[in-house]
């Protein structure tokens, strides 16, 4: 059985044919700046190119996409980085464009699924995944499937409240984990502290040089991530915790030491699941999108 995975991002679309274990092809196209139905055409083109490169025809497509989703209706409610897709019937339009069933998944949930089956969570009955990058997201996999929740809102770990009255978050609330510890939050705080624009790459360099402000900012963010993970473990009790995302995986070693110290500190008296770094890197979202379709077809969902 062959499916095609599609990973829709704000700047690029990745596509690949997948046989249940590995990608047979890998295609990258730019995400159309005009958004809307141009995105559907680009997704269909990417899927076709992925099939041509692998010399196969897929039974179904899996689409990983940002933004809150209505899984029942196959609708993207909204996504801030792609115009023209508010309450957008992406599943119906892509099925019409490709003639194949399409299975949707949130992009962070897709990465969680991939790490569970093919990456750092492989072999575990359950896993909890957190991605720390420009934003923060994640997912829980139980019995091999993503736990979406009744309304499809599960896994929005970046929006658990850790500091009431804290900095405002893009979701409209305040004191969320994302507003305290994601890349955007670090750049905001570093730029304020240094009275000029400072990105995460420079902040990492300053940290490694021992600059006190950089060390305070990065270690504080790491502690918030560890604290958040400890709370999530108490809620879900997963077999393993997997942490990925560009910020977390590229951060200096001291960041991980602080994260682990907080993680174990806030689980004192509890049994802490092992915490592992994600293994699949930038391909996690694409692999997870493909796995979404593969598992749905395999289990009779499409």
Coordinates of C-alpha atoms in Angstrom, one line a residue:
X1 CA 0.0 0.0 0.0
X2 CA 1.3 3.4 -1.0
X3 CA 0.1 6.8 0.2
X4 CA 1.4 10.4 -0.3
X5 CA 2.1 12.7 2.6
X6 CA 1.8 16.4 2.3
X7 CA 3.2 18.9 4.8
X8 CA 1.8 22.4 4.3
X9 CA 3.8 25.2 5.7
X10 CA 3.7 29.0 5.5
X11 CA 6.6 29.1 2.9
X12 CA 6.8 25.6 1.5
X13 CA 4.9 22.4 0.7
X14 CA 6.7 19.1 1.2
X15 CA 5.4 15.9 -0.4
X16 CA 6.5 12.3 -0.5
X17 CA 5.3 8.8 -1.4
X18 CA 5.3 6.5 1.6
X19 CA 5.1 2.7 1.9
X20 CA 4.5 2.5 5.7
X21 CA 8.1 2.5 6.6
X22 CA 10.0 5.1 4.5
X23 CA 9.6 7.9 2.0
X24 CA 10.0 6.8 -1.6
X25 CA 10.3 10.3 -2.9
X26 CA 10.7 13.9 -1.6
X27 CA 9.3 17.0 -3.4
X28 CA 9.4 20.6 -2.2
X29 CA 7.3 23.4 -3.8
X30 CA 6.8 27.0 -2.6
X31 CA 3.5 27.8 -0.8
X32 CA 1.6 30.2 -3.1
X33 CA 1.6 33.7 -1.5
X34 CA -2.0 34.3 -2.7
X35 CA -3.2 31.4 -0.6
X36 CA -6.7 30.1 -1.0
X37 CA -7.4 27.7 -3.9
X38 CA -3.9 28.3 -5.3
X39 CA -2.7 26.3 -2.2
X40 CA -5.0 23.4 -3.2
X41 CA -3.5 23.4 -6.8
X42 CA 0.0 23.5 -5.4
X43 CA -0.7 20.6 -3.0
X44 CA -2.2 18.5 -5.9
X45 CA 0.9 19.3 -8.0
X46 CA 3.2 18.3 -5.2
X47 CA 1.4 15.0 -4.7
X48 CA 1.5 14.3 -8.5
X49 CA 5.3 15.0 -8.6
X50 CA 5.9 12.8 -5.5
X51 CA 4.1 9.9 -7.3
X52 CA 6.0 10.5 -10.5
X53 CA 9.4 10.5 -8.7
X54 CA 8.6 7.3 -7.0
X55 CA 6.9 5.6 -10.0
X56 CA 3.7 4.8 -8.0
X57 CA 0.1 5.8 -7.6
X58 CA -1.1 6.4 -4.1
X59 CA -4.4 5.1 -2.6
X60 CA -4.8 8.2 -0.4
X61 CA -3.3 11.4 0.7
X62 CA -2.4 12.6 4.2
X63 CA -2.2 16.3 4.8
X64 CA -0.5 17.9 7.8
X65 CA -1.5 21.5 8.2
X66 CA -1.1 24.3 10.8
X67 CA -4.1 26.0 12.4
X68 CA -7.1 24.7 14.3
X69 CA -8.9 22.1 12.2
X70 CA -12.5 20.8 12.0
X71 CA -11.7 17.2 11.4
X72 CA -15.3 16.1 10.9
X73 CA -15.9 18.6 8.1
X74 CA -12.3 18.6 6.8
X75 CA -12.0 22.4 7.3
X76 CA -9.0 24.6 8.2
X77 CA -10.6 27.0 10.7
X78 CA -7.7 29.5 10.2
X79 CA -3.9 29.7 10.1
X80 CA -2.1 33.0 10.6
X81 CA 0.7 32.3 8.0
X82 CA -1.3 31.4 4.9
X83 CA -3.9 33.8 3.5
X84 CA -7.3 32.9 2.3
X85 CA -7.8 29.7 4.3
X86 CA -10.2 30.8 7.0
X87 CA -13.0 28.2 7.4
X88 CA -11.5 26.6 4.2
X89 CA -12.8 23.2 3.0
X90 CA -9.4 21.9 2.3
X91 CA -10.3 18.2 2.3
X92 CA -13.2 18.5 -0.2
X93 CA -11.2 20.7 -2.5
X94 CA -8.1 18.5 -2.5
X95 CA -10.1 15.4 -3.0
X96 CA -11.8 17.0 -6.0
X97 CA -8.4 18.0 -7.4
X98 CA -6.7 14.6 -6.9
X99 CA -9.5 12.1 -7.1
X100 CA -8.2 10.4 -3.9
X101 CA -9.4 10.4 -0.3
X102 CA -7.6 13.0 1.9
X103 CA -6.9 12.5 5.6
X104 CA -6.2 15.6 7.7
X105 CA -4.0 16.1 10.7
X106 CA -2.6 19.0 12.7
X107 CA 1.1 19.5 11.8
X108 CA 2.3 19.1 15.4
X109 CA 0.1 16.0 15.9
X110 CA 1.5 14.6 12.7
X111 CA 5.1 15.1 14.0
X112 CA 4.0 13.4 17.2
X113 CA 2.7 10.4 15.3
X114 CA 5.9 10.1 13.2
X115 CA 8.2 10.2 16.3
X116 CA 6.0 7.6 18.0
X117 CA 6.0 5.1 15.1
X118 CA 9.4 5.8 13.4
X119 CA 11.5 8.0 15.8
X120 CA 12.3 8.4 19.5
X121 CA 9.0 6.9 20.7
X122 CA 9.3 3.8 18.6
X123 CA 8.3 0.6 20.5
X124 CA 6.4 2.5 23.2
X125 CA 2.7 1.9 23.9
X126 CA 2.2 5.7 24.3
X127 CA 4.3 8.9 23.9
X128 CA 4.0 12.6 24.5
X129 CA 5.7 14.9 22.0
X130 CA 6.5 18.6 22.4
X131 CA 8.0 20.7 19.7
X132 CA 9.8 23.9 20.8
X133 CA 10.5 26.2 17.8
X134 CA 9.1 29.6 16.7
X135 CA 6.0 28.4 18.5
X136 CA 5.3 25.5 20.8
X137 CA 3.0 22.5 20.0
X138 CA 2.7 18.8 20.5
X139 CA 0.6 15.8 20.7
X140 CA -0.1 12.5 22.6
X141 CA -0.1 9.1 20.8
X142 CA -2.0 6.3 22.5
X143 CA -2.5 2.9 21.0
X144 CA -0.7 4.1 17.9
X145 CA -3.2 6.9 17.2
X146 CA -3.2 10.6 17.9
X147 CA -5.4 11.7 20.8
X148 CA -7.2 14.6 19.3
X149 CA -9.9 15.2 21.9
X150 CA -13.6 15.6 21.5
X151 CA -13.3 18.9 19.5
X152 CA -10.0 18.4 17.8
X153 CA -8.2 20.7 20.3
X154 CA -6.0 18.2 21.9
X155 CA -2.2 18.6 21.9
X156 CA -2.2 22.5 22.1
X157 CA 0.5 22.3 24.7
X158 CA 1.9 25.7 23.9
X159 CA -1.2 27.3 25.3
X160 CA -1.3 25.8 28.8
X161 CA -1.1 28.6 31.3
X162 CA 2.1 28.7 33.4
X163 CA 2.2 32.3 34.5
X164 CA -1.1 34.1 35.1
X165 CA -0.7 37.7 34.3
X166 CA 2.4 36.9 32.2
X167 CA 3.2 38.1 28.6
X168 CA 0.4 38.1 26.0
X169 CA 0.3 35.1 23.7
X170 CA -0.7 35.0 20.0
X171 CA -3.8 32.9 21.0
X172 CA -5.2 36.0 22.8
X173 CA -4.5 34.8 26.4
X174 CA -1.5 35.5 28.6
X175 CA 1.2 33.6 30.4
X176 CA 1.0 30.6 28.0
X177 CA 4.1 28.3 27.7
X178 CA 4.5 29.6 24.1
X179 CA 4.5 33.2 25.3
X180 CA 7.2 32.3 27.8
X181 CA 9.6 29.9 26.1
X182 CA 9.1 29.7 22.3
X183 CA 11.5 31.3 19.8
X184 CA 9.3 34.4 19.3
X185 CA 9.2 34.9 23.1
X186 CA 13.0 34.6 23.5
X187 CA 13.6 37.0 20.7
X188 CA 11.1 39.5 22.2
X189 CA 12.8 39.3 25.6
X190 CA 16.3 39.4 24.3
X191 CA 15.6 42.4 22.1
X192 CA 14.2 44.2 25.1
X193 CA 17.2 43.2 27.3
X194 CA 19.8 44.3 24.8
X195 CA 18.0 47.3 23.4
X196 CA 18.3 46.0 19.8
X197 CA 17.0 43.1 17.7
X198 CA 18.4 39.8 18.8
X199 CA 17.5 36.5 17.2
X200 CA 17.8 33.0 18.8
X201 CA 21.0 32.2 16.9
X202 CA 22.7 35.2 18.4
X203 CA 21.2 34.5 21.8
X204 CA 22.7 31.0 21.7
X205 CA 26.1 32.4 20.8
X206 CA 25.9 34.9 23.7
X207 CA 24.9 32.1 26.0
X208 CA 27.9 30.0 25.0
X209 CA 30.1 33.0 25.6
X210 CA 28.8 33.2 29.2
X211 CA 26.9 36.5 28.7
X212 CA 24.8 36.9 31.9
X213 CA 21.6 38.2 30.2
X214 CA 21.6 35.5 27.6
X215 CA 22.2 32.8 30.2
X216 CA 19.3 34.1 32.4
X217 CA 16.9 34.3 29.4
X218 CA 17.6 30.9 27.9
X219 CA 17.8 29.0 31.2
X220 CA 14.5 30.6 32.3
X221 CA 12.8 29.5 29.1
X222 CA 14.2 25.9 29.5
X223 CA 12.9 25.8 33.0
X224 CA 9.4 26.8 31.8
X225 CA 9.5 23.9 29.2
X226 CA 10.6 21.4 31.9
X227 CA 7.8 22.7 34.2
X228 CA 5.2 22.4 31.4
X229 CA 6.3 18.9 30.5
X230 CA 6.1 17.8 34.2
X231 CA 2.5 19.0 34.3
X232 CA 1.7 17.2 31.1
X233 CA 3.2 14.0 32.4
X234 CA 0.9 14.2 35.4
X235 CA -2.1 14.6 33.0
X236 CA -1.2 11.8 30.5
X237 CA 1.4 9.5 32.1
X238 CA 3.0 8.6 28.7
X239 CA 5.5 5.8 28.2
X240 CA 8.1 8.3 27.0
X241 CA 8.4 12.1 26.5
X242 CA 9.9 13.3 23.2
X243 CA 11.1 16.9 22.7
X244 CA 11.8 18.2 19.2
X245 CA 11.7 21.5 17.3
X246 CA 14.5 23.7 16.0
X247 CA 15.0 25.7 19.1
X248 CA 15.2 22.8 21.5
X249 CA 17.3 20.6 19.3
X250 CA 19.8 23.4 18.4
X251 CA 20.0 25.0 21.9
X252 CA 23.3 24.8 23.8
X253 CA 23.8 22.0 26.3
X254 CA 23.1 24.1 29.3
X255 CA 19.6 24.6 28.0
X256 CA 18.9 20.8 28.2
X257 CA 20.5 20.6 31.7
X258 CA 18.1 23.3 33.0
X259 CA 15.1 21.7 31.2
X260 CA 15.8 18.3 32.7
X261 CA 16.4 19.8 36.2
X262 CA 13.0 21.5 36.1
X263 CA 11.3 18.4 34.6
X264 CA 12.6 16.1 37.3
X265 CA 12.2 18.8 40.0
X266 CA 8.5 19.3 39.3
X267 CA 8.0 15.5 39.2
X268 CA 9.6 14.9 42.5
X269 CA 7.7 12.0 44.2
X270 CA 6.3 10.9 40.8
X271 CA 7.7 8.4 38.4
X272 CA 9.2 10.4 35.5
X273 CA 9.0 8.8 32.0
X274 CA 12.3 9.0 30.1
X275 CA 12.8 12.2 28.1
X276 CA 14.4 11.8 24.7
X277 CA 15.4 14.2 21.9
X278 CA 13.4 13.8 18.7
X279 CA 15.1 11.8 15.9
X280 CA 13.3 12.7 12.7
X281 CA 14.2 16.4 12.4
X282 CA 12.5 18.4 9.6
X283 CA 10.9 15.3 8.0
X284 CA 8.8 14.5 11.1
X285 CA 5.8 16.5 9.8
X286 CA 5.9 14.9 6.3
X287 CA 6.3 11.4 7.7
X288 CA 3.4 12.0 10.1
X289 CA 1.1 13.3 7.4
X290 CA 1.9 10.2 5.4
X291 CA 1.3 7.9 8.4
X292 CA -2.0 9.6 9.0
X293 CA -3.3 8.4 5.6
X294 CA -1.5 5.1 5.9
X295 CA -3.1 4.2 9.2
X296 CA -6.6 5.4 8.1
X297 CA -6.5 3.2 5.0
X298 CA -5.0 0.2 6.8
X299 CA -7.7 0.3 9.5
X300 CA -10.6 0.9 7.1
X301 CA -11.0 4.6 7.4
X302 CA -10.5 5.4 3.8

